[in-house]
Amino acid sequence: MSYKIETIKVNKSRLSEIDFDNIPFGKLFSDHMFSADYIDGEWTNLQIIPFAPLELSPVNLALHYGQSIFEGMKASKMTDGTPALLRPELHVQRLNASADRMCMPHVPEDLFLQALHELVGMESGWIPQKEGSALYIRPVMFAMDAKLGVAVSETYKFLIITGPVGPYYPKPVKLLADTQYIRAAHGGVGEAKTAGNYAASLYPARKAMEKGYDQILWLDAKEFKYVQEVGTMNIFFVIDGKVVTPETNGTILKGITRKMILHILKDQGIEVEERLVDIHEIVAAHKDGRLTEIFGAGTAAVISNVELISYDGVDMKMPPIETHKIAHMLKNTINGIRSGEVADKFGWVVPVKRETAKV
Ligand SMILES: *Cc1c(COP(=O)(O)O)cnc(C)c1O
C-alpha cells in the first residue's frame, strides 16, 4: 500500500550553516521531519513538515505518565553516494513491540518504511560522508490525550526526526557494575524502548560519573549478579576466544546491532554463547587473563570498546584496545556493510528509494 504523505518544505534550508567536521551528538536536526497523528483508531495527517516545536497541552498524558516510545537508527551514504538504511524493518517491528508493552497503537510497517524513505530521501544532503558519521534517525511516538488521570491515551503523535551525527563514543568507556541501583526487573519494561527506562537511569549514571566512570553496567534486579547491559548498548565479553553475551530474557533491550553481531560471528565460525553471564565469572576470567575483550554494541556507537569494569571496589582493566581484535573486526564489518565496502551477503542494506522523495 502506498500512503499519501503531504510535504511542506522549509523556505530556506539550514544545511549550508552546518560544520560537518564538528557535529555535536543529538543537537543538530535536519530541515524536515515526518509527523502523523493517531485519532479515532487510525493514523492521519501524514506529513513531512519543517522541524519545529510542537504545541502540547499542559495536561498531555505522555508528559505526566510516560506513554512514550522511540527508536534509534541510522542512514549513511554508501561509497557510491546512495543513501542507505540498515535493517529498517527490524526497527519498526521493535517499535511495535514497545508499543504493545505500553498499550500504544502500532505504526503499520509499510507506513513507517514509506515515511522513512521519503524523509531520508529528501534529507539526503544532511547525511555526513565521513567514516563513522551518519544521519541519526529518531522515530518517536507519544500520547497526545489532554487530561489527567492514569489511563491509556486514545490519541498519539508519531514523528521521525533526523540529524547528522559524528562518530559516537570515540573513547573506550569505563563501566561501573552497580550493586545498588537497577535498570530492569522481570515483569518490568526493560525490553521496551520507552522513555521511563532512561529517566530512571539518570540518577545512578550521575553517581557513577561522579566516581569517574562513564556508564553503568547493569546487573539483574534480584541478586545483582547477572550482567544485563549498558546505557543504550548491549554488552559482549570475549572469554577464552569465545564471545559471550547475556541472553535477552525480558529485562534486556533486544538490540539490532546485537542481533547482527551474533549473525556475523556465527557466519565467521567464531563461537558465541547467549546465556546468563555471572559477574563473578567475569571477575574470575579477568584474574586468569582469559578475558581478552569487552565491548558494547548499539546503533549509535556500533561498537564501543570497554577499557575497564569496576565491580566490588576493584577496577578490572582490559588489555590495550589495539588487541581487541573481535570488536575491531565487528565494527569494520558493520560499517563496511553500511558503506558498501564489505559485501552485503546477508541482504541487510536497504538503499533509499529517492525517486519517491521527489515532490
Ligand atoms: C537502543 C538500545 C540498545 C541497542 O539497540 P540497537 O538496536 O542495537 O541500537 C541497547 N540497550 C538499550 C537499553 C537501548 O535503548
Tab-separated table of C-alpha atoms and ligand atoms in Angstrom:
chain	number	residue	atom	x	y	z
A	1	MET	CA	0.000	0.000	0.000
A	2	SER	CA	1.184	3.483	-0.722
A	3	TYR	CA	0.202	6.339	1.561
A	4	LYS	CA	-0.350	9.930	0.577
A	5	ILE	CA	2.184	11.941	2.528
A	6	GLU	CA	1.800	15.673	2.213
A	7	THR	CA	5.055	17.620	2.057
A	8	ILE	CA	5.544	21.144	3.308
A	9	LYS	CA	9.081	22.339	2.677
A	10	VAL	CA	11.142	24.907	4.573
A	11	ASN	CA	11.587	28.253	2.865
A	12	LYS	CA	15.326	28.120	3.304
A	13	SER	CA	17.433	25.090	4.182
A	14	ARG	CA	19.805	25.364	7.178
A	15	LEU	CA	22.175	22.884	5.540
A	16	SER	CA	24.777	25.454	4.442
A	17	GLU	CA	25.197	26.606	8.078
A	18	ILE	CA	26.350	23.180	9.287
A	19	ASP	CA	30.006	22.450	10.038
A	20	PHE	CA	30.205	18.782	9.150
A	21	ASP	CA	33.652	18.472	10.736
A	22	ASN	CA	32.287	19.329	14.163
A	23	ILE	CA	28.960	17.682	14.724
A	24	PRO	CA	27.767	17.572	18.317
A	25	PHE	CA	25.696	14.436	19.035
A	26	GLY	CA	21.972	14.998	19.263
A	27	LYS	CA	21.900	18.748	18.902
A	28	LEU	CA	21.563	19.263	15.180
A	29	PHE	CA	18.466	18.349	13.245
A	30	SER	CA	17.722	18.381	9.567
A	31	ASP	CA	15.218	20.718	7.933
A	32	HIS	CA	12.230	18.379	7.928
A	33	MET	CA	10.513	15.716	9.990
A	34	PHE	CA	7.732	13.231	9.389
A	35	SER	CA	4.618	13.673	11.502
A	36	ALA	CA	1.426	11.632	11.898
A	37	ASP	CA	-1.477	11.706	14.344
A	38	TYR	CA	-3.400	8.737	15.681
A	39	ILE	CA	-7.019	9.790	16.007
A	40	ASP	CA	-10.184	7.664	16.144
A	41	GLY	CA	-8.194	4.482	15.711
A	42	GLU	CA	-6.192	5.454	12.651
A	43	TRP	CA	-3.089	7.327	11.542
A	44	THR	CA	-3.921	10.577	9.781
A	45	ASN	CA	-2.278	13.923	8.948
A	46	LEU	CA	0.613	12.106	7.298
A	47	GLN	CA	3.051	14.914	6.616
A	48	ILE	CA	6.648	15.850	6.083
A	49	ILE	CA	6.953	19.293	7.632
A	50	PRO	CA	9.672	21.704	8.767
A	51	PHE	CA	11.395	20.632	12.001
A	52	ALA	CA	9.787	22.918	14.550
A	53	PRO	CA	8.467	22.988	18.130
A	54	LEU	CA	5.163	21.263	18.822
A	55	GLU	CA	2.159	22.604	20.573
A	56	LEU	CA	1.299	20.459	23.592
A	57	SER	CA	-1.380	20.669	26.223
A	58	PRO	CA	-0.013	21.169	29.749
A	59	VAL	CA	-2.002	18.043	30.620
A	60	ASN	CA	-0.536	15.977	27.795
A	61	LEU	CA	-0.659	12.395	29.097
A	62	ALA	CA	2.835	11.485	27.928
A	63	LEU	CA	4.365	14.294	29.974
A	64	HIS	CA	2.654	13.148	33.141
A	65	TYR	CA	2.578	9.366	32.860
A	66	GLY	CA	5.238	8.498	30.350
A	67	GLN	CA	3.469	6.765	27.472
A	68	SER	CA	6.318	7.378	25.086
A	69	ILE	CA	8.484	5.076	22.972
A	70	PHE	CA	11.248	5.591	20.456
A	71	GLU	CA	13.709	4.005	18.091
A	72	GLY	CA	17.236	4.872	17.072
A	73	MET	CA	18.584	4.081	13.627
A	74	LYS	CA	20.985	5.479	11.089
A	75	ALA	CA	21.162	6.285	7.402
A	76	SER	CA	24.535	6.531	5.771
A	77	LYS	CA	25.869	7.156	2.307
A	78	MET	CA	27.345	4.224	0.502
A	79	THR	CA	30.655	4.862	-1.243
A	80	ASP	CA	28.722	5.453	-4.485
A	81	GLY	CA	26.659	8.175	-2.797
A	82	THR	CA	23.419	6.218	-2.415
A	83	PRO	CA	21.770	6.819	0.962
A	84	ALA	CA	21.112	3.521	2.706
A	85	LEU	CA	19.365	2.157	5.758
A	86	LEU	CA	20.337	-0.934	7.721
A	87	ARG	CA	17.545	-3.390	8.565
A	88	PRO	CA	14.823	-0.735	8.896
A	89	GLU	CA	12.122	-3.428	9.138
A	90	LEU	CA	13.589	-4.626	12.428
A	91	HIS	CA	13.276	-1.134	13.858
A	92	VAL	CA	9.584	-0.814	13.054
A	93	GLN	CA	8.977	-4.301	14.419
A	94	ARG	CA	10.692	-3.373	17.666
A	95	LEU	CA	8.830	-0.045	17.812
A	96	ASN	CA	5.613	-2.013	17.617
A	97	ALA	CA	6.786	-4.445	20.300
A	98	SER	CA	7.478	-1.460	22.554
A	99	ALA	CA	4.044	-0.095	21.591
A	100	ASP	CA	2.367	-3.337	22.718
A	101	ARG	CA	4.018	-3.178	26.132
A	102	MET	CA	2.954	0.450	26.609
A	103	CYS	CA	-0.639	-0.024	25.317
A	104	MET	CA	0.075	2.121	22.283
A	105	PRO	CA	-1.006	1.580	18.670
A	106	HIS	CA	1.210	0.022	16.028
A	107	VAL	CA	2.627	2.054	13.201
A	108	PRO	CA	1.937	-0.027	10.080
A	109	GLU	CA	5.229	-1.356	8.746
A	110	ASP	CA	4.583	-0.064	5.251
A	111	LEU	CA	3.721	3.409	6.512
A	112	PHE	CA	6.864	3.537	8.634
A	113	LEU	CA	9.054	2.426	5.744
A	114	GLN	CA	7.468	4.755	3.210
A	115	ALA	CA	7.773	7.733	5.551
A	116	LEU	CA	11.388	6.819	6.241
A	117	HIS	CA	12.290	6.554	2.558
A	118	GLU	CA	10.584	9.810	1.674
A	119	LEU	CA	12.090	11.717	4.580
A	120	VAL	CA	15.624	10.358	4.261
A	121	GLY	CA	15.492	10.783	0.500
A	122	MET	CA	14.543	14.393	0.977
A	123	GLU	CA	17.186	14.994	3.667
A	124	SER	CA	19.964	13.040	1.971
A	125	GLY	CA	22.085	16.190	1.771
A	126	TRP	CA	22.241	16.014	5.563
A	127	ILE	CA	23.978	12.638	5.612
A	128	PRO	CA	27.616	13.236	6.535
A	129	GLN	CA	30.203	11.465	4.392
A	130	LYS	CA	32.947	10.965	6.963
A	131	GLU	CA	33.745	7.464	8.183
A	132	GLY	CA	31.733	6.630	11.269
A	133	SER	CA	29.314	9.518	10.875
A	134	ALA	CA	25.738	9.189	9.714
A	135	LEU	CA	22.287	10.650	9.710
A	136	TYR	CA	20.780	9.580	13.015
A	137	ILE	CA	17.076	8.800	12.777
A	138	ARG	CA	14.814	9.090	15.777
A	139	PRO	CA	11.278	7.758	15.383
A	140	VAL	CA	9.233	8.612	18.472
A	141	MET	CA	5.612	8.031	19.468
A	142	PHE	CA	3.853	9.529	22.460
A	143	ALA	CA	0.413	10.005	23.975
A	144	MET	CA	-1.488	13.120	22.977
A	145	ASP	CA	-4.657	12.979	25.083
A	146	ALA	CA	-5.063	16.127	27.142
A	147	LYS	CA	-6.372	15.034	30.519
A	148	LEU	CA	-5.194	13.958	33.936
A	149	GLY	CA	-5.615	10.523	35.454
A	150	VAL	CA	-3.506	7.438	34.734
A	151	ALA	CA	-5.079	5.902	31.655
A	152	VAL	CA	-4.281	4.690	28.184
A	153	SER	CA	-4.327	7.601	25.765
A	154	GLU	CA	-6.663	7.439	22.788
A	155	THR	CA	-4.606	9.774	20.618
A	156	TYR	CA	-0.899	9.727	19.738
A	157	LYS	CA	1.683	11.554	17.717
A	158	PHE	CA	4.359	9.755	15.735
A	159	LEU	CA	7.382	11.672	14.479
A	160	ILE	CA	10.517	10.761	12.611
A	161	ILE	CA	13.273	13.242	13.326
A	162	THR	CA	16.708	13.112	11.710
A	163	GLY	CA	20.014	14.787	12.407
A	164	PRO	CA	23.651	14.356	11.373
A	165	VAL	CA	25.995	12.717	13.891
A	166	GLY	CA	29.743	12.289	14.013
A	167	PRO	CA	31.420	9.161	15.387
A	168	TYR	CA	29.862	8.414	18.779
A	169	TYR	CA	31.795	7.415	21.955
A	170	PRO	CA	35.132	7.663	20.247
A	171	LYS	CA	36.874	6.897	23.564
A	172	PRO	CA	36.906	3.498	25.270
A	173	VAL	CA	34.482	3.500	28.193
A	174	LYS	CA	34.891	2.804	31.884
A	175	LEU	CA	31.933	0.940	33.366
A	176	LEU	CA	30.723	0.577	36.916
A	177	ALA	CA	28.907	-2.682	37.681
A	178	ASP	CA	26.427	-1.168	40.102
A	179	THR	CA	25.206	-3.122	43.118
A	180	GLN	CA	22.784	-0.511	44.406
A	181	TYR	CA	20.574	0.559	41.517
A	182	ILE	CA	18.797	-1.473	38.863
A	183	ARG	CA	17.599	-0.849	35.322
A	184	ALA	CA	15.080	-3.616	34.759
A	185	ALA	CA	13.405	-6.466	36.594
A	186	HIS	CA	11.497	-9.468	35.288
A	187	GLY	CA	7.968	-8.353	34.544
A	188	GLY	CA	9.072	-4.756	34.033
A	189	VAL	CA	9.597	-2.733	30.881
A	190	GLY	CA	13.308	-3.319	30.300
A	191	GLU	CA	12.697	-4.769	26.869
A	192	ALA	CA	10.766	-1.721	25.657
A	193	LYS	CA	12.468	1.369	24.287
A	194	THR	CA	10.299	3.541	26.464
A	195	ALA	CA	11.135	6.930	27.934
A	196	GLY	CA	10.912	5.974	31.611
A	197	ASN	CA	13.752	3.460	31.362
A	198	TYR	CA	16.142	6.258	30.519
A	199	ALA	CA	14.749	8.677	33.096
A	200	ALA	CA	15.266	6.022	35.770
A	201	SER	CA	18.888	5.542	34.716
A	202	LEU	CA	19.923	9.178	35.067
A	203	TYR	CA	20.498	9.299	38.800
A	204	PRO	CA	22.578	6.104	39.040
A	205	ALA	CA	24.509	7.188	35.943
A	206	ARG	CA	25.265	10.542	37.515
A	207	LYS	CA	26.534	8.817	40.679
A	208	ALA	CA	28.753	6.590	38.540
A	209	MET	CA	30.137	9.607	36.690
A	210	GLU	CA	30.914	11.332	39.974
A	211	LYS	CA	33.092	8.320	40.789
A	212	GLY	CA	34.926	8.641	37.475
A	213	TYR	CA	33.077	6.066	35.361
A	214	ASP	CA	31.352	6.753	32.069
A	215	GLN	CA	28.361	4.479	32.374
A	216	ILE	CA	26.775	1.731	34.418
A	217	LEU	CA	26.949	-1.945	33.649
A	218	TRP	CA	23.531	-3.022	34.884
A	219	LEU	CA	23.193	-6.203	36.909
A	220	ASP	CA	19.986	-8.149	37.484
A	221	ALA	CA	17.453	-6.703	39.889
A	222	LYS	CA	17.186	-9.693	42.207
A	223	GLU	CA	20.714	-10.784	43.024
A	224	PHE	CA	22.940	-8.112	41.467
A	225	LYS	CA	24.768	-10.993	39.922
A	226	TYR	CA	23.847	-11.425	36.263
A	227	VAL	CA	25.035	-8.899	33.727
A	228	GLN	CA	22.339	-7.122	31.697
A	229	GLU	CA	23.577	-4.254	29.519
A	230	VAL	CA	24.912	-0.693	29.419
A	231	GLY	CA	23.105	2.614	28.812
A	232	THR	CA	21.933	2.169	25.244
A	233	MET	CA	24.215	-0.733	24.388
A	234	ASN	CA	24.213	-4.478	24.735
A	235	ILE	CA	27.359	-5.968	26.230
A	236	PHE	CA	29.741	-8.625	24.932
A	237	PHE	CA	32.684	-10.400	26.546
A	238	VAL	CA	35.422	-12.407	24.876
A	239	ILE	CA	36.467	-15.258	27.190
A	240	ASP	CA	38.862	-17.971	26.018
A	241	GLY	CA	38.341	-16.708	22.476
A	242	LYS	CA	34.602	-17.303	22.752
A	243	VAL	CA	32.111	-14.431	22.559
A	244	VAL	CA	29.640	-14.388	25.435
A	245	THR	CA	26.625	-12.094	25.759
A	246	PRO	CA	23.657	-12.072	28.133
A	247	GLU	CA	20.563	-13.769	26.753
A	248	THR	CA	17.579	-11.476	26.202
A	249	ASN	CA	15.146	-12.640	28.831
A	250	GLY	CA	12.708	-9.763	29.090
A	251	THR	CA	14.963	-7.427	31.046
A	252	ILE	CA	17.345	-6.594	28.223
A	253	LEU	CA	16.720	-4.438	25.183
A	254	LYS	CA	16.860	-6.606	22.089
A	255	GLY	CA	19.491	-4.684	20.184
A	256	ILE	CA	19.523	-4.867	16.426
A	257	THR	CA	23.288	-4.350	16.445
A	258	ARG	CA	23.488	-7.269	18.900
A	259	LYS	CA	21.497	-9.419	16.519
A	260	MET	CA	23.746	-8.525	13.574
A	261	ILE	CA	26.863	-9.206	15.635
A	262	LEU	CA	25.665	-12.678	16.591
A	263	HIS	CA	24.960	-13.347	12.937
A	264	ILE	CA	28.379	-12.143	11.761
A	265	LEU	CA	30.204	-14.117	14.440
A	266	LYS	CA	28.376	-17.345	13.610
A	267	ASP	CA	28.990	-16.746	9.922
A	268	GLN	CA	32.712	-16.406	10.604
A	269	GLY	CA	32.776	-19.558	12.675
A	270	ILE	CA	33.539	-17.711	15.914
A	271	GLU	CA	31.928	-19.431	18.853
A	272	VAL	CA	29.194	-17.408	20.574
A	273	GLU	CA	27.116	-18.038	23.649
A	274	GLU	CA	23.897	-16.262	24.613
A	275	ARG	CA	23.290	-17.140	28.222
A	276	LEU	CA	23.264	-15.860	31.782
A	277	VAL	CA	26.557	-14.117	32.461
A	278	ASP	CA	27.513	-14.080	36.126
A	279	ILE	CA	29.672	-11.090	37.071
A	280	HIS	CA	31.805	-13.449	39.200
A	281	GLU	CA	32.629	-15.403	36.076
A	282	ILE	CA	33.878	-12.167	34.534
A	283	VAL	CA	35.962	-11.426	37.622
A	284	ALA	CA	37.489	-14.927	37.517
A	285	ALA	CA	38.191	-14.797	33.778
A	286	HIS	CA	39.811	-11.394	34.189
A	287	LYS	CA	42.000	-12.692	37.003
A	288	ASP	CA	43.198	-15.626	34.903
A	289	GLY	CA	43.845	-13.484	31.845
A	290	ARG	CA	41.131	-15.301	29.880
A	291	LEU	CA	39.003	-12.181	29.420
A	292	THR	CA	40.517	-10.509	26.395
A	293	GLU	CA	37.847	-8.059	25.211
A	294	ILE	CA	34.700	-6.335	26.403
A	295	PHE	CA	32.586	-4.177	24.133
A	296	GLY	CA	29.211	-2.534	23.971
A	297	ALA	CA	27.056	-2.643	20.842
A	298	GLY	CA	24.306	-0.310	19.709
A	299	THR	CA	23.211	1.730	16.724
A	300	ALA	CA	24.772	4.982	17.901
A	301	ALA	CA	28.301	3.746	18.598
A	302	VAL	CA	28.121	0.484	16.608
A	303	ILE	CA	30.894	-0.911	18.828
A	304	SER	CA	32.223	0.786	21.920
A	305	ASN	CA	35.397	-0.616	23.447
A	306	VAL	CA	35.351	-1.104	27.194
A	307	GLU	CA	38.528	-0.058	28.983
A	308	LEU	CA	37.592	-1.345	32.411
A	309	ILE	CA	34.771	-2.591	34.587
A	310	SER	CA	34.652	-1.788	38.264
A	311	TYR	CA	32.968	-4.362	40.472
A	312	ASP	CA	33.041	-4.679	44.229
A	313	GLY	CA	35.595	-1.886	44.541
A	314	VAL	CA	38.052	-3.421	42.071
A	315	ASP	CA	38.809	-1.957	38.642
A	316	MET	CA	39.237	-4.747	36.141
A	317	LYS	CA	41.427	-3.212	33.448
A	318	MET	CA	41.348	-4.659	29.984
A	319	PRO	CA	44.394	-5.225	27.780
A	320	PRO	CA	45.225	-2.344	25.374
A	321	ILE	CA	42.373	-1.604	22.968
A	322	GLU	CA	44.599	-2.372	19.919
A	323	THR	CA	44.460	-6.029	20.953
A	324	HIS	CA	40.631	-6.115	20.871
A	325	LYS	CA	40.524	-7.850	17.529
A	326	ILE	CA	36.965	-9.153	17.538
A	327	ALA	CA	35.496	-5.759	18.456
A	328	HIS	CA	37.568	-4.175	15.734
A	329	MET	CA	36.520	-6.743	13.133
A	330	LEU	CA	32.833	-6.314	14.031
A	331	LYS	CA	32.965	-2.547	13.809
A	332	ASN	CA	34.706	-2.691	10.444
A	333	THR	CA	32.300	-5.309	9.162
A	334	ILE	CA	29.151	-3.423	10.144
A	335	ASN	CA	30.466	-0.043	8.988
A	336	GLY	CA	31.741	-1.716	5.818
A	337	ILE	CA	28.374	-3.296	5.068
A	338	ARG	CA	26.786	0.133	5.583
A	339	SER	CA	29.186	1.870	3.243
A	340	GLY	CA	29.163	-0.875	0.643
A	341	GLU	CA	32.859	-1.672	1.123
A	342	VAL	CA	32.030	-5.064	2.611
A	343	ALA	CA	29.743	-7.282	0.527
A	344	ASP	CA	26.215	-7.252	1.933
A	345	LYS	CA	25.878	-11.005	1.772
A	346	PHE	CA	23.072	-11.116	4.325
A	347	GLY	CA	20.949	-8.567	2.449
A	348	TRP	CA	20.791	-6.079	5.309
A	349	VAL	CA	21.267	-2.850	3.402
A	350	VAL	CA	18.203	-1.075	2.077
A	351	PRO	CA	19.036	1.694	-0.398
A	352	VAL	CA	16.788	4.718	-0.004
A	353	LYS	CA	14.301	4.993	-2.820
A	354	ARG	CA	15.000	8.581	-3.716
A	355	GLU	CA	12.554	8.809	-6.579
A	356	THR	CA	9.647	8.635	-4.154
A	357	ALA	CA	11.003	11.727	-2.455
A	358	LYS	CA	10.690	13.978	-5.489
A	359	VAL	CA	7.713	16.212	-4.963
B	1	LIG	C1	18.646	1.053	21.812
B	1	LIG	C2	19.256	0.284	22.926
B	1	LIG	C3	20.215	-0.730	22.721
B	1	LIG	C4	20.836	-1.016	21.373
B	1	LIG	O1	19.943	-1.382	20.397
B	1	LIG	P1	20.306	-1.204	18.847
B	1	LIG	O2	19.112	-1.686	18.155
B	1	LIG	O3	21.491	-2.051	18.602
B	1	LIG	O4	20.596	0.232	18.660
B	1	LIG	C5	20.643	-1.461	23.809
B	1	LIG	N1	20.178	-1.216	25.027
B	1	LIG	C6	19.289	-0.237	25.282
B	1	LIG	C7	18.808	-0.025	26.663
B	1	LIG	C8	18.799	0.541	24.236
B	1	LIG	O5	17.937	1.516	24.487
